[in-house]
Amino acid sequence: SIVNSKTGVEMDPLDDGGGLVDILSVALRLVALRYSDNPSNGPIILDEPFKMLSAKYQPGAIDFIQSASKDFGRQIIMITHNDTLAAMGKVVRIAKDEEGVSHASYD
């Protein structure tokens, strides 16, 4: 189990479909990046990092990603199909497939 450092609540990472495992996975990747001998200075790209995350954990995930962006001093580009997570972005680009042709727009 893991313990929420803000609330002290103990949680099983496999609860709610394993969505907490998604958060732990991203956190471990960021830690590895932070302590890498050869870190990049470019943006951090996350492809569907929280696809299994239940709605009750989404606000915490949003806080986590925003904090990570500030801590690293880097832009985070996140691909998601989740409207709640997408809404956290400063710039949201929506891509749609129409008859085999992709169209992108800003929201």
mmCIF file with all atom_site columns, C-alpha atoms in Angstrom:
data_model
loop_
_atom_site.group_PDB
_atom_site.id
_atom_site.type_symbol
_atom_site.label_atom_id
_atom_site.label_alt_id
_atom_site.label_comp_id
_atom_site.label_asym_id
_atom_site.label_entity_id
_atom_site.label_seq_id
_atom_site.pdbx_PDB_ins_code
_atom_site.Cartn_x
_atom_site.Cartn_y
_atom_site.Cartn_z
_atom_site.occupancy
_atom_site.B_iso_or_equiv
_atom_site.pdbx_formal_charge
_atom_site.auth_seq_id
_atom_site.auth_comp_id
_atom_site.auth_asym_id
_atom_site.auth_atom_id
_atom_site.pdbx_PDB_model_num
ATOM 1   C CA . SER A 1 1   ? 0.000   0.000  0.000   1.00 0.00 ? 1   SER A CA 1
ATOM 2   C CA . ILE A 1 2   ? 0.969   3.651  -0.336  1.00 0.00 ? 2   ILE A CA 1
ATOM 3   C CA . VAL A 1 3   ? 0.268   6.595  1.971   1.00 0.00 ? 3   VAL A CA 1
ATOM 4   C CA . ASN A 1 4   ? -0.971  9.979  0.761   1.00 0.00 ? 4   ASN A CA 1
ATOM 5   C CA . SER A 1 5   ? 1.556   12.449 2.188   1.00 0.00 ? 5   SER A CA 1
ATOM 6   C CA . LYS A 1 6   ? -1.048  15.242 2.457   1.00 0.00 ? 6   LYS A CA 1
ATOM 7   C CA . THR A 1 7   ? -3.866  13.299 4.103   1.00 0.00 ? 7   THR A CA 1
ATOM 8   C CA . GLY A 1 8   ? -2.067  10.359 5.707   1.00 0.00 ? 8   GLY A CA 1
ATOM 9   C CA . VAL A 1 9   ? -4.623  8.024  4.129   1.00 0.00 ? 9   VAL A CA 1
ATOM 10  C CA . GLU A 1 10  ? -3.307  4.578  3.217   1.00 0.00 ? 10  GLU A CA 1
ATOM 11  C CA . MET A 1 11  ? -4.341  3.321  -0.231  1.00 0.00 ? 11  MET A CA 1
ATOM 12  C CA . ASP A 1 12  ? -4.018  0.091  -2.170  1.00 0.00 ? 12  ASP A CA 1
ATOM 13  C CA . PRO A 1 13  ? -2.515  0.986  -5.574  1.00 0.00 ? 13  PRO A CA 1
ATOM 14  C CA . LEU A 1 14  ? -4.647  -1.681 -7.258  1.00 0.00 ? 14  LEU A CA 1
ATOM 15  C CA . ASP A 1 15  ? -7.933  -0.149 -6.080  1.00 0.00 ? 15  ASP A CA 1
ATOM 16  C CA . ASP A 1 16  ? -10.178 1.497  -8.669  1.00 0.00 ? 16  ASP A CA 1
ATOM 17  C CA . GLY A 1 17  ? -8.837  -0.473 -11.615 1.00 0.00 ? 17  GLY A CA 1
ATOM 18  C CA . GLY A 1 18  ? -5.191  0.127  -10.889 1.00 0.00 ? 18  GLY A CA 1
ATOM 19  C CA . GLY A 1 19  ? -5.251  3.847  -11.690 1.00 0.00 ? 19  GLY A CA 1
ATOM 20  C CA . LEU A 1 20  ? -2.910  4.632  -8.807  1.00 0.00 ? 20  LEU A CA 1
ATOM 21  C CA . VAL A 1 21  ? -0.352  2.409  -10.511 1.00 0.00 ? 21  VAL A CA 1
ATOM 22  C CA . ASP A 1 22  ? -0.506  4.884  -13.410 1.00 0.00 ? 22  ASP A CA 1
ATOM 23  C CA . ILE A 1 23  ? 0.450   7.739  -11.063 1.00 0.00 ? 23  ILE A CA 1
ATOM 24  C CA . LEU A 1 24  ? 3.249   5.685  -9.493  1.00 0.00 ? 24  LEU A CA 1
ATOM 25  C CA . SER A 1 25  ? 4.556   4.771  -12.947 1.00 0.00 ? 25  SER A CA 1
ATOM 26  C CA . VAL A 1 26  ? 4.751   8.424  -14.014 1.00 0.00 ? 26  VAL A CA 1
ATOM 27  C CA . ALA A 1 27  ? 6.349   9.370  -10.684 1.00 0.00 ? 27  ALA A CA 1
ATOM 28  C CA . LEU A 1 28  ? 9.026   6.691  -11.061 1.00 0.00 ? 28  LEU A CA 1
ATOM 29  C CA . ARG A 1 29  ? 9.787   7.811  -14.615 1.00 0.00 ? 29  ARG A CA 1
ATOM 30  C CA . LEU A 1 30  ? 10.143  11.416 -13.436 1.00 0.00 ? 30  LEU A CA 1
ATOM 31  C CA . VAL A 1 31  ? 12.461  10.376 -10.598 1.00 0.00 ? 31  VAL A CA 1
ATOM 32  C CA . ALA A 1 32  ? 14.581  8.427  -13.096 1.00 0.00 ? 32  ALA A CA 1
ATOM 33  C CA . LEU A 1 33  ? 14.698  11.480 -15.355 1.00 0.00 ? 33  LEU A CA 1
ATOM 34  C CA . ARG A 1 34  ? 15.641  13.769 -12.460 1.00 0.00 ? 34  ARG A CA 1
ATOM 35  C CA . TYR A 1 35  ? 18.600  11.597 -11.457 1.00 0.00 ? 35  TYR A CA 1
ATOM 36  C CA . SER A 1 36  ? 19.683  10.614 -14.959 1.00 0.00 ? 36  SER A CA 1
ATOM 37  C CA . ASP A 1 37  ? 23.302  11.237 -15.906 1.00 0.00 ? 37  ASP A CA 1
ATOM 38  C CA . ASN A 1 38  ? 22.153  12.615 -19.235 1.00 0.00 ? 38  ASN A CA 1
ATOM 39  C CA . PRO A 1 39  ? 18.760  14.354 -18.818 1.00 0.00 ? 39  PRO A CA 1
ATOM 40  C CA . SER A 1 40  ? 17.214  16.199 -21.746 1.00 0.00 ? 40  SER A CA 1
ATOM 41  C CA . ASN A 1 41  ? 16.202  19.846 -21.481 1.00 0.00 ? 41  ASN A CA 1
ATOM 42  C CA . GLY A 1 42  ? 13.228  19.441 -23.806 1.00 0.00 ? 42  GLY A CA 1
ATOM 43  C CA . PRO A 1 43  ? 9.591   18.927 -22.946 1.00 0.00 ? 43  PRO A CA 1
ATOM 44  C CA . ILE A 1 44  ? 8.373   15.889 -21.039 1.00 0.00 ? 44  ILE A CA 1
ATOM 45  C CA . ILE A 1 45  ? 5.926   13.935 -23.198 1.00 0.00 ? 45  ILE A CA 1
ATOM 46  C CA . LEU A 1 46  ? 3.322   11.706 -21.554 1.00 0.00 ? 46  LEU A CA 1
ATOM 47  C CA . ASP A 1 47  ? 1.082   9.513  -23.718 1.00 0.00 ? 47  ASP A CA 1
ATOM 48  C CA . GLU A 1 48  ? -2.139  8.533  -21.900 1.00 0.00 ? 48  GLU A CA 1
ATOM 49  C CA . PRO A 1 49  ? -0.389  8.474  -18.508 1.00 0.00 ? 49  PRO A CA 1
ATOM 50  C CA . PHE A 1 50  ? -3.599  8.197  -16.481 1.00 0.00 ? 50  PHE A CA 1
ATOM 51  C CA . LYS A 1 51  ? -5.876  6.119  -18.710 1.00 0.00 ? 51  LYS A CA 1
ATOM 52  C CA . MET A 1 52  ? -6.972  3.845  -15.836 1.00 0.00 ? 52  MET A CA 1
ATOM 53  C CA . LEU A 1 53  ? -7.290  6.583  -13.201 1.00 0.00 ? 53  LEU A CA 1
ATOM 54  C CA . SER A 1 54  ? -10.711 6.899  -11.564 1.00 0.00 ? 54  SER A CA 1
ATOM 55  C CA . ALA A 1 55  ? -12.397 10.304 -11.316 1.00 0.00 ? 55  ALA A CA 1
ATOM 56  C CA . LYS A 1 56  ? -11.749 10.569 -7.575  1.00 0.00 ? 56  LYS A CA 1
ATOM 57  C CA . TYR A 1 57  ? -7.969  10.568 -8.119  1.00 0.00 ? 57  TYR A CA 1
ATOM 58  C CA . GLN A 1 58  ? -7.919  12.916 -11.131 1.00 0.00 ? 58  GLN A CA 1
ATOM 59  C CA . PRO A 1 59  ? -7.593  16.161 -9.102  1.00 0.00 ? 59  PRO A CA 1
ATOM 60  C CA . GLY A 1 60  ? -4.510  14.723 -7.389  1.00 0.00 ? 60  GLY A CA 1
ATOM 61  C CA . ALA A 1 61  ? -3.056  13.693 -10.742 1.00 0.00 ? 61  ALA A CA 1
ATOM 62  C CA . ILE A 1 62  ? -3.614  17.206 -12.074 1.00 0.00 ? 62  ILE A CA 1
ATOM 63  C CA . ASP A 1 63  ? -1.832  18.705 -9.043  1.00 0.00 ? 63  ASP A CA 1
ATOM 64  C CA . PHE A 1 64  ? 0.992   16.196 -9.477  1.00 0.00 ? 64  PHE A CA 1
ATOM 65  C CA . ILE A 1 65  ? 1.570   17.018 -13.168 1.00 0.00 ? 65  ILE A CA 1
ATOM 66  C CA . GLN A 1 66  ? 1.412   20.777 -12.569 1.00 0.00 ? 66  GLN A CA 1
ATOM 67  C CA . SER A 1 67  ? 3.886   20.466 -9.672  1.00 0.00 ? 67  SER A CA 1
ATOM 68  C CA . ALA A 1 68  ? 6.214   18.320 -11.767 1.00 0.00 ? 68  ALA A CA 1
ATOM 69  C CA . SER A 1 69  ? 6.204   20.909 -14.551 1.00 0.00 ? 69  SER A CA 1
ATOM 70  C CA . LYS A 1 70  ? 7.151   23.653 -12.081 1.00 0.00 ? 70  LYS A CA 1
ATOM 71  C CA . ASP A 1 71  ? 9.739   21.501 -10.263 1.00 0.00 ? 71  ASP A CA 1
ATOM 72  C CA . PHE A 1 72  ? 11.449  20.465 -13.497 1.00 0.00 ? 72  PHE A CA 1
ATOM 73  C CA . GLY A 1 73  ? 11.069  23.883 -15.101 1.00 0.00 ? 73  GLY A CA 1
ATOM 74  C CA . ARG A 1 74  ? 9.890   22.119 -18.242 1.00 0.00 ? 74  ARG A CA 1
ATOM 75  C CA . GLN A 1 75  ? 6.824   21.973 -20.405 1.00 0.00 ? 75  GLN A CA 1
ATOM 76  C CA . ILE A 1 76  ? 4.779   18.790 -20.168 1.00 0.00 ? 76  ILE A CA 1
ATOM 77  C CA . ILE A 1 77  ? 2.941   17.613 -23.249 1.00 0.00 ? 77  ILE A CA 1
ATOM 78  C CA . MET A 1 78  ? 0.246   15.108 -22.366 1.00 0.00 ? 78  MET A CA 1
ATOM 79  C CA . ILE A 1 79  ? -1.849  13.111 -24.797 1.00 0.00 ? 79  ILE A CA 1
ATOM 80  C CA . THR A 1 80  ? -5.185  12.120 -23.282 1.00 0.00 ? 80  THR A CA 1
ATOM 81  C CA . HIS A 1 81  ? -8.765  11.231 -24.167 1.00 0.00 ? 81  HIS A CA 1
ATOM 82  C CA . ASN A 1 82  ? -9.919  12.388 -20.730 1.00 0.00 ? 82  ASN A CA 1
ATOM 83  C CA . ASP A 1 83  ? -11.671 15.778 -20.877 1.00 0.00 ? 83  ASP A CA 1
ATOM 84  C CA . THR A 1 84  ? -11.041 16.519 -17.180 1.00 0.00 ? 84  THR A CA 1
ATOM 85  C CA . LEU A 1 85  ? -7.296  15.945 -17.514 1.00 0.00 ? 85  LEU A CA 1
ATOM 86  C CA . ALA A 1 86  ? -7.162  17.820 -20.821 1.00 0.00 ? 86  ALA A CA 1
ATOM 87  C CA . ALA A 1 87  ? -8.820  20.857 -19.248 1.00 0.00 ? 87  ALA A CA 1
ATOM 88  C CA . MET A 1 88  ? -5.839  21.320 -16.912 1.00 0.00 ? 88  MET A CA 1
ATOM 89  C CA . GLY A 1 89  ? -3.625  22.374 -19.798 1.00 0.00 ? 89  GLY A CA 1
ATOM 90  C CA . LYS A 1 90  ? -2.737  25.952 -20.595 1.00 0.00 ? 90  LYS A CA 1
ATOM 91  C CA . VAL A 1 91  ? -3.064  25.110 -24.291 1.00 0.00 ? 91  VAL A CA 1
ATOM 92  C CA . VAL A 1 92  ? -5.381  22.332 -25.387 1.00 0.00 ? 92  VAL A CA 1
ATOM 93  C CA . ARG A 1 93  ? -5.176  21.035 -28.931 1.00 0.00 ? 93  ARG A CA 1
ATOM 94  C CA . ILE A 1 94  ? -7.943  18.728 -30.100 1.00 0.00 ? 94  ILE A CA 1
ATOM 95  C CA . ALA A 1 95  ? -7.300  16.254 -32.903 1.00 0.00 ? 95  ALA A CA 1
ATOM 96  C CA . LYS A 1 96  ? -10.205 14.605 -34.708 1.00 0.00 ? 96  LYS A CA 1
ATOM 97  C CA . ASP A 1 97  ? -10.285 12.006 -37.414 1.00 0.00 ? 97  ASP A CA 1
ATOM 98  C CA . GLU A 1 98  ? -12.826 12.806 -40.131 1.00 0.00 ? 98  GLU A CA 1
ATOM 99  C CA . GLU A 1 99  ? -13.037 10.204 -42.866 1.00 0.00 ? 99  GLU A CA 1
ATOM 100 C CA . GLY A 1 100 ? -9.395  9.243  -42.463 1.00 0.00 ? 100 GLY A CA 1
ATOM 101 C CA . VAL A 1 101 ? -8.073  12.821 -42.338 1.00 0.00 ? 101 VAL A CA 1
ATOM 102 C CA . SER A 1 102 ? -6.828  14.295 -39.045 1.00 0.00 ? 102 SER A CA 1
ATOM 103 C CA . HIS A 1 103 ? -7.861  17.836 -38.151 1.00 0.00 ? 103 HIS A CA 1
ATOM 104 C CA . ALA A 1 104 ? -6.459  19.747 -35.191 1.00 0.00 ? 104 ALA A CA 1
ATOM 105 C CA . SER A 1 105 ? -7.925  22.766 -33.450 1.00 0.00 ? 105 SER A CA 1
ATOM 106 C CA . TYR A 1 106 ? -7.364  24.752 -30.283 1.00 0.00 ? 106 TYR A CA 1
ATOM 107 C CA . ASP A 1 107 ? -9.905  24.623 -27.504 1.00 0.00 ? 107 ASP A CA 1
#
